XYZ file of C-alpha atoms in Angstrom:
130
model
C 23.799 35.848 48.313
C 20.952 35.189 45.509
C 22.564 31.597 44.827
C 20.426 28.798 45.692
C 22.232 25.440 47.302
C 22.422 22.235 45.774
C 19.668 19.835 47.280
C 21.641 16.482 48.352
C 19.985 13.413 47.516
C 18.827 11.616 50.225
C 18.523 7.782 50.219
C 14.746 8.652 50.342
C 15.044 10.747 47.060
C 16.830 7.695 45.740
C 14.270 4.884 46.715
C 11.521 7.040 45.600
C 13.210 7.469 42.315
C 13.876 3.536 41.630
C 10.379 2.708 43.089
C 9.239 5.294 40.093
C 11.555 3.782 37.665
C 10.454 0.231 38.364
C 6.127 1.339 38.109
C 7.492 2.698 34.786
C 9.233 -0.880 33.877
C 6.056 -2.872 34.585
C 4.001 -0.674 32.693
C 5.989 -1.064 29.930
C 6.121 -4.400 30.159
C 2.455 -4.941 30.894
C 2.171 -2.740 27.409
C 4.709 -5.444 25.244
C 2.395 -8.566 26.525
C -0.979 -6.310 25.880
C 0.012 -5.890 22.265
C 2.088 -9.337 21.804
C -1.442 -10.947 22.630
C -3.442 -8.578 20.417
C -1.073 -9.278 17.575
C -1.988 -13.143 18.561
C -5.669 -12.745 18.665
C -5.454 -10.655 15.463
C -3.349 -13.319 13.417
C -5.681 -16.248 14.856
C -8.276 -14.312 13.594
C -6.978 -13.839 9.967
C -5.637 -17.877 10.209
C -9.534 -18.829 11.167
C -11.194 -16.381 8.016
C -8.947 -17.747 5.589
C -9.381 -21.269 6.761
C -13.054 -21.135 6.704
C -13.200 -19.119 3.269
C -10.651 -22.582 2.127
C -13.736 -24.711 3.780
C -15.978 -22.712 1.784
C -14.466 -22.477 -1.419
C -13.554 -26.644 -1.315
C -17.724 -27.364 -0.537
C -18.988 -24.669 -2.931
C -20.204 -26.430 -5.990
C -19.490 -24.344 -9.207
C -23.167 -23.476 -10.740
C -23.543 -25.471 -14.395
C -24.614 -23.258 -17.262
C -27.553 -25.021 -19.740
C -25.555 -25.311 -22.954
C -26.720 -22.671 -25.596
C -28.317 -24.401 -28.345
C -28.664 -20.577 -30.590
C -26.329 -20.407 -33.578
C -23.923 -17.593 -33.510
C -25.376 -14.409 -34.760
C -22.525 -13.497 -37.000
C -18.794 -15.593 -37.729
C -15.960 -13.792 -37.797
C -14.889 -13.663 -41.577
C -10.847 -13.309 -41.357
C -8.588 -14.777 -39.022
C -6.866 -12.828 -36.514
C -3.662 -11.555 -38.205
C -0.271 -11.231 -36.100
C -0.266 -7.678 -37.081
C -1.143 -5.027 -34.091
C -4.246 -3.933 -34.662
C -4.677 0.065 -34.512
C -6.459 1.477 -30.812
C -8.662 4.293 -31.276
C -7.500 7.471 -29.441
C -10.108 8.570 -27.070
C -10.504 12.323 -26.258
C -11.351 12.726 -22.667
C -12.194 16.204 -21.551
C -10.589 16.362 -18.216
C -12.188 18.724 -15.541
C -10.204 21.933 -15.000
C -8.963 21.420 -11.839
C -7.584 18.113 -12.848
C -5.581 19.876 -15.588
C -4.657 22.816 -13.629
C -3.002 20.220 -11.025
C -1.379 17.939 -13.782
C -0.506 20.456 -16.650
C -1.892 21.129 -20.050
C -0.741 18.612 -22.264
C 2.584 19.779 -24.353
C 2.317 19.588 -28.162
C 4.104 17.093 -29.725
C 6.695 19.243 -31.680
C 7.430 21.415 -28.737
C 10.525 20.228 -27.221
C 11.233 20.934 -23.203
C 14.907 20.331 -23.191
C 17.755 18.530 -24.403
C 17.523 14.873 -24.679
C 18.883 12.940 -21.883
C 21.425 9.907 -22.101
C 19.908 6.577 -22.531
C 21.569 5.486 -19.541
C 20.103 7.692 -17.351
C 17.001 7.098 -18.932
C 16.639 3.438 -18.185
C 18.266 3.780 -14.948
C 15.975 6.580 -14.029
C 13.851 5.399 -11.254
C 17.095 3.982 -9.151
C 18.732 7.735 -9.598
C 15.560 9.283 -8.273
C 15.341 6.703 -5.019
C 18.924 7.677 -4.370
């Protein structure tokens, strides 16, 4: 009635179909020794800069500096203790959209949450990959 038959493959069909399937093979194959031979030219390329920057850096005489006959315009009258010495806390003013993307800042007393374990804190970055 409305069904339509089954075409049978032919050995025509089938030839067709492996002389398809072998174009598609070469091309692929013609692709893998296209880019195998780019990858070559690009890595002799890299070897031949960094060789020549060597040459370069071996025959490149470092310029002298006259010595500076001035005395020093002020000595240093303590030496430099062991103790950490106190950084200055810059204020930055941040543009709004940077702090509408990151956050305000929290104040210091305000607590978030509850404190996590110290385990999880040092292991945090492995917990967060996994």
């Amino acid at each position: 009635m409305g069904k339509k038959e089954k075409r049978r493959r032919t050995s025509l069909d089938e030839d067709k179909k492996n002389r398809r399937l072998r174009r598609k093979i070469q091309r692929l194959e013609e692709k893998l020794d296209r880019q195998k031979e780019e990858r070559q030219a690009a890595k002799n390329t890299l070897d031949n800069k960094s060789r020549r920057d060597d040459e370069a850096q071996a025959t490149d005489v470092p310029a002298v500096k006259p010595p500076d006959n001035r005395a020093p315009e002020a000595l240093p009258t303590e030496l430099p203790s062991d103790a950490p010495q106190e950084v200055p806390e810059h204020e930055i003013e941040l543009q709004q959209e940077i702090v509408d993307i990151i956050g305000a800042c929290l104040e210091s007393d305000k607590k978030t949450a509850a404190a996590i374990h110290k385990d999880v804190a040092l292991r945090w970055s492995e917990i967060v990959k996994k």
